[in-house]
Every structure is written in C-alpha cells, then in structure tokens.
CSV table of C-alpha atoms in Angstrom, one decimal:
chain,number,residue,atom,x,y,z
A,1,MET,CA,9.1,-32.7,47.3
A,2,GLY,CA,7.7,-35.6,48.7
A,3,PRO,CA,10.3,-37.9,49.9
A,4,ILE,CA,12.9,-35.7,48.6
A,5,TYR,CA,13.7,-32.8,51.4
A,6,THR,CA,17.5,-32.5,51.9
A,7,PHE,CA,20.6,-32.8,49.5
A,8,ASP,CA,21.2,-35.8,51.1
A,9,ASP,CA,17.9,-37.4,50.3
A,10,PHE,CA,18.4,-36.0,46.6
A,11,ILE,CA,21.7,-37.7,46.5
A,12,ASP,CA,20.2,-41.0,47.9
A,13,MET,CA,17.9,-40.8,45.0
A,14,ILE,CA,20.4,-40.2,42.3
A,15,ARG,CA,22.3,-43.5,43.8
A,16,ARG,CA,19.0,-45.5,43.6
A,17,ARG,CA,17.9,-44.4,40.2
A,18,ALA,CA,21.5,-44.2,38.7
A,19,GLY,CA,20.5,-47.0,36.1
A,20,VAL,CA,17.3,-45.2,34.8
A,21,ILE,CA,19.3,-41.8,34.7
A,22,ILE,CA,22.3,-43.2,32.7
A,23,LEU,CA,19.9,-44.9,30.3
A,24,ILE,CA,17.7,-41.7,29.6
A,25,THR,CA,20.9,-39.5,29.5
A,26,LEU,CA,22.5,-41.7,27.1
A,27,LEU,CA,19.6,-42.2,24.8
A,28,GLY,CA,18.9,-38.5,24.9
A,29,CYS,CA,22.6,-37.7,24.0
A,30,ILE,CA,22.2,-40.1,21.1
A,31,ALA,CA,19.0,-38.3,20.0
A,32,SER,CA,20.8,-34.9,20.4
A,33,VAL,CA,23.8,-35.8,18.3
A,34,TYR,CA,21.6,-37.4,15.6
A,35,TRP,CA,19.2,-33.9,15.8
A,36,ALA,CA,22.4,-31.6,15.8
A,37,LEU,CA,23.7,-33.6,12.6
A,38,ALA,CA,20.3,-33.6,10.9
A,39,THR,CA,19.4,-30.2,11.4
A,40,PRO,CA,20.9,-28.0,8.7
A,41,HIS,CA,22.5,-24.5,9.5
A,42,VAL,CA,20.7,-21.3,8.8
A,43,TYR,CA,22.4,-18.5,6.8
A,44,GLN,CA,20.9,-14.9,6.9
A,45,SER,CA,21.5,-12.3,4.6
A,46,SER,CA,19.8,-8.7,4.6
A,47,GLU,CA,19.8,-5.9,1.7
A,48,VAL,CA,18.9,-2.3,3.0
A,49,ILE,CA,17.2,0.1,0.6
A,50,GLN,CA,16.6,4.0,1.2
A,51,ILE,CA,13.4,5.9,0.1
A,52,GLU,CA,15.0,9.0,-1.5
A,53,GLN,CA,12.7,12.0,-1.7
A,54,PRO,CA,12.1,14.1,-4.9
A,55,LYS,CA,14.8,16.2,-6.2
A,56,ILE,CA,12.4,19.2,-7.0
A,57,ALA,CA,10.0,20.2,-4.3
A,58,ASN,CA,6.5,19.7,-4.6
A,59,ASP,CA,5.7,23.3,-4.5
A,60,LEU,CA,7.5,23.8,-7.8
A,61,ALA,CA,6.5,20.9,-9.5
A,62,PRO,CA,3.8,18.7,-7.8
A,63,SER,CA,3.7,15.0,-8.4
A,64,THR,CA,0.6,13.3,-9.3
A,65,VAL,CA,1.4,10.0,-7.1
A,66,GLU,CA,-0.7,10.7,-4.0
A,67,GLY,CA,-0.8,8.9,-0.8
A,68,SER,CA,2.2,7.9,1.5
A,69,SER,CA,5.1,5.8,1.0
A,70,ALA,CA,4.1,3.4,3.8
A,71,ARG,CA,1.0,2.7,2.1
A,72,ARG,CA,2.7,2.1,-1.3
A,73,LEU,CA,5.1,-0.1,0.0
A,74,GLN,CA,2.5,-2.2,2.2
A,75,LEU,CA,0.7,-3.0,-1.2
A,76,ILE,CA,3.9,-3.7,-2.8
A,77,GLU,CA,4.7,-6.2,0.2
A,78,GLN,CA,1.5,-7.8,-0.3
A,79,GLN,CA,2.3,-8.4,-4.1
A,80,LEU,CA,5.6,-9.7,-3.1
A,81,MET,CA,4.1,-12.5,-0.6
A,82,ALA,CA,1.4,-13.3,-3.0
A,83,ARG,CA,1.7,-16.9,-4.1
A,84,GLY,CA,2.7,-16.1,-7.8
A,85,THR,CA,5.4,-14.3,-7.1
A,86,LEU,CA,7.0,-16.8,-4.3
A,87,VAL,CA,6.5,-19.7,-6.9
A,88,ASP,CA,8.1,-17.6,-9.4
A,89,ILE,CA,11.2,-17.0,-7.1
A,90,ILE,CA,11.3,-20.6,-5.7
A,91,GLN,CA,11.5,-22.0,-9.7
A,92,ARG,CA,14.1,-19.3,-10.5
A,93,PHE,CA,16.6,-20.1,-7.7
A,94,ASP,CA,15.7,-23.9,-7.6
A,95,LEU,CA,14.9,-23.4,-3.8
A,96,TYR,CA,14.2,-26.4,-1.5
A,97,ASP,CA,15.1,-29.0,-4.4
A,98,ASP,CA,16.4,-31.3,-1.7
A,99,LEU,CA,13.1,-31.2,0.0
A,100,THR,CA,11.5,-33.5,-2.5
A,101,ALA,CA,8.6,-34.7,-0.3
A,102,LEU,CA,7.4,-31.2,0.1
A,103,ARG,CA,4.5,-29.8,-2.1
A,104,MET,CA,4.5,-26.4,-3.5
A,105,SER,CA,2.0,-25.0,-1.1
A,106,GLU,CA,4.4,-25.9,1.8
A,107,LYS,CA,7.6,-24.6,0.0
A,108,VAL,CA,5.6,-21.6,-0.7
A,109,ASP,CA,4.5,-21.3,3.0
A,110,LEU,CA,8.3,-22.0,3.9
A,111,LEU,CA,9.6,-19.1,2.0
A,112,ARG,CA,7.2,-16.8,3.3
A,113,ARG,CA,8.2,-17.4,6.8
A,114,SER,CA,11.9,-17.3,5.6
A,115,VAL,CA,11.8,-13.9,4.4
A,116,THR,CA,11.1,-10.6,6.6
A,117,ILE,CA,10.5,-7.1,5.4
A,118,THR,CA,10.9,-4.6,7.8
A,119,GLY,CA,10.4,-0.7,7.4
A,120,VAL,CA,11.8,2.1,9.7
A,121,ALA,CA,9.3,5.2,9.6
A,122,ALA,CA,11.2,8.6,8.8
A,123,PRO,CA,11.2,11.4,11.5
A,124,ARG,CA,8.2,13.5,11.9
A,125,GLU,CA,8.0,17.2,10.8
A,126,GLY,CA,6.1,18.8,13.5
A,127,TYR,CA,2.9,17.1,15.1
A,128,ALA,CA,1.9,15.4,11.8
A,129,ASP,CA,2.8,11.8,10.8
A,130,ASP,CA,2.8,11.9,6.8
A,131,GLY,CA,3.4,8.2,6.7
A,132,THR,CA,6.8,8.4,5.2
A,133,ILE,CA,9.2,5.4,5.4
A,134,SER,CA,12.9,6.2,5.2
A,135,VAL,CA,14.6,2.7,5.2
A,136,MET,CA,13.4,-0.8,4.4
A,137,THR,CA,15.1,-4.1,5.4
A,138,PHE,CA,14.8,-7.3,3.4
A,139,THR,CA,16.4,-10.4,5.5
A,140,ALA,CA,16.3,-14.0,4.0
A,141,GLU,CA,17.2,-17.0,6.1
A,142,MET,CA,18.0,-20.1,4.0
A,143,ASP,CA,20.2,-23.2,4.5
A,144,ASN,CA,22.6,-22.3,1.9
A,145,PRO,CA,24.3,-18.8,2.0
A,146,ALA,CA,24.3,-18.2,-1.6
A,147,ASP,CA,20.4,-18.8,-1.5
A,148,ALA,CA,19.8,-16.4,1.1
A,149,GLN,CA,21.9,-13.7,-0.8
A,150,ALA,CA,20.1,-14.3,-3.8
A,151,VAL,CA,16.7,-14.1,-2.4
A,152,ALA,CA,17.3,-10.9,-0.3
A,153,ARG,CA,18.5,-9.3,-3.6
A,154,GLU,CA,15.7,-10.6,-5.4
A,155,PHE,CA,13.1,-9.3,-3.2
A,156,ALA,CA,14.8,-5.9,-3.1
A,157,ASP,CA,15.2,-5.7,-6.8
A,158,ARG,CA,11.6,-6.7,-7.4
A,159,THR,CA,10.4,-3.7,-4.7
A,160,ARG,CA,12.6,-1.0,-6.7
A,161,GLN,CA,10.9,-2.2,-10.1
A,162,MET,CA,7.6,-2.5,-8.8
A,163,SER,CA,7.7,0.9,-7.1
A,164,ALA,CA,9.2,2.7,-10.1
A,165,ALA,CA,6.4,1.0,-12.4
A,166,ARG,CA,3.7,1.8,-10.0
A,167,ARG,CA,4.8,5.3,-9.8
A,168,GLN,CA,5.2,5.6,-13.6
A,169,SER,CA,1.9,3.9,-14.4
A,170,GLN,CA,0.2,6.0,-11.9
A,171,THR,CA,1.4,9.3,-13.3
A,172,GLN,CA,0.6,7.8,-17.1
A,173,GLU,CA,-2.9,6.9,-16.2
A,174,THR,CA,-3.5,10.3,-14.6
A,175,LEU,CA,-2.1,12.2,-17.6
A,176,GLU,CA,-4.2,10.1,-20.0
A,177,PHE,CA,-7.5,10.4,-18.2
A,178,PHE,CA,-7.1,14.5,-18.0
A,179,GLN,CA,-6.0,14.3,-21.7
A,180,ARG,CA,-9.2,12.2,-22.8
A,181,GLN,CA,-11.2,14.7,-20.4
A,182,GLU,CA,-9.9,17.8,-22.4
A,183,GLN,CA,-10.7,16.0,-25.9
A,184,ASN,CA,-14.2,15.3,-24.6
A,185,LEU,CA,-14.8,18.7,-23.7
A,186,ILE,CA,-13.1,20.0,-26.7
A,187,ARG,CA,-15.6,18.0,-28.8
A,188,ASP,CA,-18.7,19.1,-26.4
A,189,ILE,CA,-17.8,22.6,-27.2
A,190,SER,CA,-17.6,22.1,-30.8
A,191,GLU,CA,-21.0,20.3,-30.9
A,192,LEU,CA,-22.6,22.8,-29.0
A,193,GLU,CA,-21.2,25.5,-31.2
A,194,ALA,CA,-22.4,24.0,-34.2
A,195,GLU,CA,-26.0,23.4,-32.7
A,196,LEU,CA,-25.9,27.2,-31.9
A,197,ALA,CA,-24.9,28.1,-35.3
A,198,ASP,CA,-27.7,25.9,-36.9
A,199,TYR,CA,-30.0,27.4,-34.4
A,200,ARG,CA,-29.1,31.2,-35.2
A,201,ALA,CA,-29.3,29.8,-39.1
A,202,GLU,CA,-32.9,28.7,-38.5
A,203,ASN,CA,-34.0,31.6,-36.6
A,204,ASP,CA,-32.3,34.2,-38.8
A,205,LEU,CA,-29.7,35.2,-36.0
A,206,SER,CA,-26.6,34.9,-37.8
A,207,LEU,CA,-25.3,38.1,-36.4
A,208,GLU,CA,-24.5,38.8,-32.9
A,209,GLY,CA,-27.2,41.0,-31.2
A,210,SER,CA,-29.7,40.5,-34.0
A,211,LEU,CA,-32.7,40.9,-31.8
A,212,GLU,CA,-31.5,44.5,-30.6
A,213,PHE,CA,-30.6,45.1,-34.3
A,214,ARG,CA,-34.1,44.3,-35.5
A,215,ARG,CA,-35.5,46.4,-32.7
A,216,GLY,CA,-33.7,49.3,-33.6
A,217,GLU,CA,-34.5,48.9,-37.3
A,218,ILE,CA,-38.1,48.8,-36.4
A,219,SER,CA,-37.5,52.1,-34.3
A,220,SER,CA,-35.6,53.5,-37.6
A,221,LEU,CA,-38.7,52.7,-40.0
A,222,ASN,CA,-40.9,54.1,-37.4
A,223,ASP,CA,-38.9,57.6,-37.7
A,224,ALA,CA,-39.0,57.0,-41.6
A,225,ILE,CA,-42.7,56.2,-42.0
A,226,LEU,CA,-43.4,59.1,-39.8
A,227,GLU,CA,-41.1,61.7,-41.7
A,228,LEU,CA,-42.9,60.1,-45.0
A,229,ASP,CA,-46.2,60.9,-43.5
A,230,ARG,CA,-45.4,64.3,-42.8
A,231,GLU,CA,-43.9,64.8,-46.4
A,232,ILE,CA,-47.2,63.3,-47.9
A,233,ILE,CA,-49.3,65.8,-45.8
A,234,ALA,CA,-47.0,68.7,-46.9
A,235,THR,CA,-47.4,67.4,-50.4
A,236,ARG,CA,-51.3,67.1,-50.3
A,237,LEU,CA,-51.6,70.6,-48.7
A,238,ALA,CA,-49.2,71.9,-51.5
A,239,ARG,CA,-51.5,70.3,-54.2
A,240,ASP,CA,-54.5,72.0,-52.4
A,241,ARG,CA,-53.0,75.3,-52.5
A,242,VAL,CA,-52.0,75.4,-56.3
A,243,ASN,CA,-52.9,78.9,-57.7
A,244,PRO,CA,-56.3,78.6,-59.5
A,245,ASP,CA,-55.7,82.1,-61.2
A,246,ALA,CA,-52.7,80.5,-63.2
A,247,ARG,CA,-52.8,79.4,-66.7
A,248,ALA,CA,-54.6,76.1,-66.9
A,249,ALA,CA,-51.1,74.3,-68.2
A,250,THR,CA,-49.0,75.5,-65.6
A,251,ILE,CA,-52.0,74.2,-62.9
A,252,ALA,CA,-51.9,71.1,-64.7
A,253,ARG,CA,-48.1,70.7,-64.6
A,254,GLU,CA,-47.8,71.4,-60.9
A,255,GLN,CA,-50.8,69.1,-60.1
A,256,ALA,CA,-49.0,66.3,-61.9
A,257,GLU,CA,-45.6,66.9,-60.2
A,258,LEU,CA,-47.3,66.9,-56.8
A,259,ASP,CA,-49.2,63.8,-57.8
A,260,ALA,CA,-46.0,62.0,-58.8
A,261,THR,CA,-44.4,63.3,-55.7
A,262,LEU,CA,-47.2,62.1,-53.5
A,263,GLU,CA,-47.3,58.6,-55.1
A,264,SER,CA,-43.8,58.1,-54.6
A,265,LEU,CA,-44.0,59.1,-51.0
A,266,THR,CA,-47.0,56.7,-50.6
A,267,THR,CA,-45.1,53.8,-52.3
A,268,GLN,CA,-42.2,54.5,-49.8
A,269,ARG,CA,-44.4,54.8,-47.2
A,270,ASP,CA,-46.1,51.3,-47.9
A,271,LEU,CA,-42.7,49.5,-48.3
A,272,LEU,CA,-41.4,50.8,-45.2
A,273,GLN,CA,-44.7,49.6,-43.4
A,274,GLU,CA,-44.4,46.2,-45.1
A,275,GLN,CA,-40.6,45.9,-43.7
A,276,ARG,CA,-42.0,47.1,-40.0
A,277,GLU,CA,-44.8,44.6,-40.3
A,278,THR,CA,-42.2,41.6,-40.9
A,279,LEU,CA,-40.1,42.4,-38.5
A,280,THR,CA,-42.4,43.0,-35.9
A,281,ALA,CA,-43.9,39.7,-36.8
A,282,SER,CA,-40.4,38.1,-36.3
A,283,LEU,CA,-39.9,39.6,-32.9
A,284,GLN,CA,-43.2,37.8,-31.7
A,285,THR,CA,-41.2,34.8,-31.2
A,286,SER,CA,-37.9,36.7,-29.5
A,287,PRO,CA,-39.0,35.5,-25.9
A,288,GLU,CA,-38.5,31.8,-26.9
A,289,VAL,CA,-35.5,32.3,-28.8
A,290,GLU,CA,-33.9,34.6,-26.0
A,291,ARG,CA,-34.2,31.7,-23.6
A,292,GLU,CA,-32.9,29.0,-26.0
A,293,LEU,CA,-29.9,31.5,-26.6
A,294,ALA,CA,-29.5,32.0,-23.1
A,295,ARG,CA,-29.4,28.2,-22.5
A,296,PHE,CA,-26.8,27.8,-25.2
A,297,GLU,CA,-24.8,30.5,-23.7
A,298,ARG,CA,-24.8,29.0,-20.0
A,299,ARG,CA,-23.8,25.5,-21.5
A,300,LEU,CA,-21.1,27.0,-23.3
A,301,THR,CA,-19.6,28.9,-20.2
A,302,GLN,CA,-19.9,25.9,-18.2
A,303,LEU,CA,-18.1,23.8,-20.7
A,304,GLN,CA,-15.2,26.4,-21.2
A,305,ASP,CA,-14.7,26.9,-17.4
A,306,GLN,CA,-14.5,23.0,-17.2
A,307,LEU,CA,-12.0,23.0,-20.2
A,308,GLU,CA,-9.9,25.8,-18.7
A,309,VAL,CA,-9.7,23.3,-15.2
A,310,ILE,CA,-9.0,20.2,-17.1
A,311,THR,CA,-6.1,22.1,-19.0
A,312,ALA,CA,-4.5,23.2,-15.7
A,313,ARG,CA,-4.7,19.8,-14.4
A,314,ARG,CA,-3.3,17.9,-17.4
A,315,ASN,CA,-0.4,20.5,-17.4
A,316,GLU,CA,0.5,19.5,-13.8
A,317,ALA,CA,-0.1,15.8,-15.0
A,318,GLU,CA,2.4,16.3,-17.7
A,319,VAL,CA,4.9,17.9,-15.2
A,320,GLY,CA,4.6,14.8,-13.0
A,321,PHE,CA,4.9,12.4,-15.7
A,322,SER,CA,8.0,14.2,-16.9
A,323,LEU,CA,9.3,13.8,-13.3
A,324,GLU,CA,8.7,10.1,-13.2
A,325,SER,CA,10.1,9.5,-16.6
A,326,ASP,CA,13.3,11.3,-15.9
A,327,GLN,CA,13.4,9.6,-12.3
A,328,ARG,CA,13.4,12.8,-10.6
A,329,GLY,CA,10.6,11.7,-8.1
A,330,GLU,CA,10.7,9.7,-5.2
A,331,LYS,CA,12.6,6.5,-5.7
A,332,LEU,CA,14.3,3.6,-4.1
A,333,ILE,CA,18.3,3.5,-3.6
A,334,THR,CA,20.4,0.6,-2.4
A,335,LEU,CA,21.9,1.7,1.0
A,336,GLU,CA,23.5,-1.6,1.9
A,337,GLN,CA,23.7,-4.6,-0.6
A,338,ALA,CA,23.3,-8.3,0.7
A,339,GLU,CA,26.4,-9.7,0.9
A,340,LEU,CA,27.1,-13.7,1.1
A,341,PRO,CA,27.1,-14.5,4.8
A,342,ASP,CA,30.2,-16.2,6.3
A,343,TYR,CA,28.8,-17.7,9.4
A,344,PRO,CA,25.3,-19.5,10.0
A,345,VAL,CA,22.9,-17.5,12.4
A,346,SER,CA,21.8,-20.8,13.9
A,347,LEU,CA,23.4,-22.6,16.9
A,348,SER,CA,26.6,-24.7,16.1
A,349,ARG,CA,26.3,-28.4,16.0
A,350,LYS,CA,28.4,-28.7,19.3
A,351,LYS,CA,26.2,-26.4,21.3
A,352,ARG,CA,23.0,-28.1,19.9
A,353,ALA,CA,24.4,-31.5,21.2
A,354,ALA,CA,25.4,-30.0,24.4
A,355,VAL,CA,21.8,-28.5,24.9
A,356,GLY,CA,20.3,-31.5,24.0
A,357,GLY,CA,22.6,-33.6,26.4
A,358,MET,CA,21.9,-31.1,29.5
A,359,ALA,CA,17.9,-31.6,28.3
A,360,SER,CA,18.2,-35.2,28.4
A,361,PHE,CA,19.9,-35.3,31.9
A,362,ALA,CA,17.1,-32.9,33.4
A,363,LEU,CA,14.5,-35.3,31.9
A,364,ALA,CA,16.3,-38.1,33.5
A,365,LEU,CA,16.0,-36.4,36.7
A,366,ILE,CA,12.3,-35.8,36.4
A,367,VAL,CA,11.8,-39.4,35.7
A,368,ALA,CA,13.7,-40.4,38.7
A,369,PHE,CA,11.8,-38.0,40.8
A,370,LEU,CA,8.6,-39.1,39.3
A,371,LEU,CA,9.6,-42.9,40.3
A,372,GLU,CA,10.4,-41.9,43.7
A,373,LEU,CA,6.8,-40.1,44.2
A,374,ARG,CA,5.4,-43.1,43.0
A,375,ARG,CA,6.8,-45.2,45.9
A,376,PRO,CA,7.2,-42.8,48.9
A,377,VAL,CA,8.9,-45.2,51.0
A,378,ILE,CA,11.0,-44.4,54.5
A,379,ARG,CA,14.5,-45.5,53.8
A,380,SER,CA,16.4,-44.1,56.9
A,381,ALA,CA,16.2,-43.3,60.6
A,382,ARG,CA,16.4,-39.6,59.6
A,383,GLN,CA,13.5,-39.9,57.3
A,384,MET,CA,11.5,-41.7,60.2
A,385,THR,CA,12.1,-39.2,62.7
A,386,ARG,CA,11.3,-36.4,60.1
A,387,GLU,CA,8.0,-38.0,58.9
A,388,THR,CA,6.8,-39.3,62.2
A,389,GLY,CA,8.5,-37.6,64.9
A,390,LEU,CA,9.8,-41.2,66.2
A,391,ILE,CA,13.3,-42.1,66.9
A,392,PRO,CA,14.0,-45.8,65.7
A,393,VAL,CA,16.0,-47.9,68.2
A,394,VAL,CA,17.3,-50.2,65.7
A,395,SER,CA,17.9,-49.6,62.0
A,396,ILE,CA,18.3,-52.7,60.0
A,397,PRO,CA,19.9,-52.4,56.5
A,398,ASP,CA,18.8,-53.4,53.2
A,399,LEU,CA,19.9,-57.0,53.1
A,400,SER,CA,18.6,-57.6,49.3
A,401,PRO,CA,21.6,-59.5,47.3
A,402,ARG,CA,22.7,-56.4,45.8
A,403,GLU,CA,23.0,-54.7,49.2
A,404,LYS,CA,24.2,-57.6,50.9
A,405,ARG,CA,27.1,-57.9,48.9
A,406,ARG,CA,27.8,-54.1,49.2
A,407,THR,CA,27.6,-54.4,53.2
A,408,LEU,CA,29.8,-57.4,53.1
A,409,GLY,CA,32.4,-55.6,50.9
A,410,LYS,CA,32.3,-52.7,53.4
A,411,VAL,CA,32.7,-54.9,56.5
A,412,TRP,CA,35.8,-56.9,54.6
A,413,GLN,CA,37.2,-53.5,53.8
A,414,GLU,CA,37.1,-52.1,57.4
A,415,ARG,CA,38.4,-55.4,58.6
A,416,LEU,CA,41.4,-55.3,56.2
A,417,LYS,CA,42.1,-51.8,57.1
A,418,ALA,CA,42.0,-52.7,60.9
A,419,GLY,CA,44.5,-55.8,60.3
A,420,LYS,CA,46.8,-53.4,58.4
A,421,GLU,CA,46.6,-50.6,60.9
A,422,GLY,CA,47.3,-53.7,64.0
A,423,ARG,CA,50.3,-54.8,62.2
A,424,ALA,CA,51.5,-51.4,61.5
A,425,ALA,CA,51.0,-50.8,65.3
A,426,ARG,CA,52.9,-53.9,66.4
A,427,MET,CA,55.9,-53.0,63.9
A,428,ALA,CA,56.3,-49.7,65.4
A,429,ARG,CA,56.2,-51.1,69.1
A,430,LYS,CA,59.0,-53.7,68.0
A,431,GLN,CA,61.2,-50.9,66.5
A,432,LYS,CA,60.8,-48.8,69.6
A,433,SER,CA,61.9,-52.0,71.8
C-alpha cells in the first residue's frame, strides 16, 4: 500500500486528507440526493397465460395445425416485438409522453427493453421433446403502475388473438387448398372423360369392349359364310341331280326353284362377305386404338386415385377447421391476470441516496490514497525504522503554522492540566495538616 502499512498510518492519512475527503463526500452526497430524486420509480406487472391442449385427442380428430407450440409462439413474439406493433402500443397508451426529447426509434427501443416474455416448457413425455410450451409470462416495467399493468395485459391479449387468428387462418388455408385441388381433379376427370367419349365416337367405339365385339362378329360371319357355302354346294348338287326322266315342266319348275335358292344363298353370302371385309378393315387400326384407349384408362385411373386421396385429406381439413372454429383445439387462457403494482421494484430514494453517499466516501478514500501515493513522504520515526532499518535519535515535529498552533495548544493544555493537579495536591496536603 505504499506509505500506508498499518491502521495508524491509515488514520494519519485520513487526518491529513480530511479536507479532501469531506469535500468529495459532500459533493458526492449532493449528487446522490439529486440522482435519487431525478430517477423515477420502476413498477413491474406480469400476466401469465397457459397453453391449453386440445379437448379432443388428435387420434380421434386430428388438427391441421402442424409444428410445435414453442415455434408458433416464437413467431408471435417476433411479430409483437416488431417496430410497427410497438409504435401502435406506444401511441395507444401515450407512453413516454413526458420524454419529449426522445425520438420514436428511441421510444421503441426503450419499450422493447422494458417488456420481457418468458416461456416454461411442458414436461416431456418419455424421451422425446415435442417443443410444447405450458406457460408464458409477460412482464412490463414502467415508471407508472397503470402503464405497466396496461402494457402487460396488451401484450398478453395480442398474443392470444394472434395465436387464435394464426391457427384459424392456417386451418382455413389448408381447407381451401384441398378444396381447390379436389375441384381441379374433378374438372380434369370430366375433361378426360369427354376426350375419351369423343375418341370413341370418332373410332366407332361407343360401346365398351367394341373391339372384342367386332372380333366376335367376324367369327360369327365366318361361320355364317361357311354355312352358306355348304348350302350353296348342296343346292348345286341338288340341281345337278334333277331327274331327267321327269316331265319337262317338272324339271323346269324344280330347276327354277333351285336356281332361286342358289341366287338367294349367293346374295346372302355376298352381303356377309362384304360386312366381314368392312369389319376386318376396321380392325387393321385396332393396335393404335388400343394403345390410345389404354393411355386414357391409365390417366383416368391416376386422377381417380388422386381424387380419393385429396377427398380424404379435405375431410380431415374440414374436421380441423371445425375444431378451430368451435375453439376446441389448442388455445391460450389467462392463468394470472396483470394487477396494478402497489410498490416499485426499484430501490427507494433513501436507499439510493445512501448507496450514493457510501460510494462517494469510498471515492474520497481512493482519491486520498492516490494523493498519498503521489508524495510518499516518511512522516514518523516508526516509518523511518520500517523503511530504512535506522532508529532516529531525534524527531522534530512539523513546525508549519497550523502544526505549530496545534503543538502550542497541546503544550498549553498540558501545563494547565499540571497546574490544576499541583493546586489540587497542595489543597489536599493543607486539609491533612
């Protein structure tokens, strides 16, 4: 400690630097009192909301709102702390109107630092952490108790409203998306069915399985033609076997009948042959037609499968939307409402002034010690012995005017004390004699 080694040295330093210590302490106390009076009190108010789980289990009625509650509430907190929201709150409650020198950006930063949002995670189920929040606390610190209560309630109310609006908006958008997808698929299926009908009409395939039907018709025609050929051959043989010994009229009549039958059979065979050729010509393009029909069938099957999936998901989205509309899903409820604070959370003015006074006294001691370090002078025989190991023979006191008056005063007091003691001793001896 330089020249200060013992408690006596410390006391000597305080006696020598008493003026500086008193001056710094006095100025510090005045500044502390002004600081305590100028610093406003800080009031704190908190509102607690609880995240209530859905009333109906997700296995029975799943919600379309995905993601953890912690992530959704974090997004809401970021929106609450945005500049636009904070400016709206400042203008609504006339916050910091007495601080006219502050710009709006400074007020926004001050409000952002005055509001604290904390969340408590829900207990885990097993070893997995699903990111669920059970409780959120909104704490506001303001220089006015009413403002602290109003700001805490405002942040909690906005959080509840934004959470409900966000969930309902998400379920509504999900439902609208699947409804649009379902309508688009129904339109695509209708258009594809119309294209298939036009293609069937163009290729004379109005009936299902017409290609197989044509093949069956050709087979039937072949059988009919073969039967007609047999009949024609039989008729010709019968004509050749007409009895030549019969009368001429009878022979002519029988031959005429057989000729008519043969002509009829030949005509029938020609018609069937023409029809078979027509059907056979139409079947020459059947591979291309079959490929095109198969392509239509594949596309139609795919669209119908997609429609079944989209319809199932649309039904789930309708259930989720109904849950959110009836407020049966996850919602935020007030667990503890923000109350008007009775006492400030900051230090009282007396404590603040006392702390400032103690700090001023400590600063005064530090300044005095620095002044002692600036002039490390040996001031007593004890310091001489400690610093150099030499024992001084004579100690000459400080004979400066102030010290001289102090020394003369001490000598005069000692003489007066000795005179009083001598007179008292003489009076005692006279009384004894």
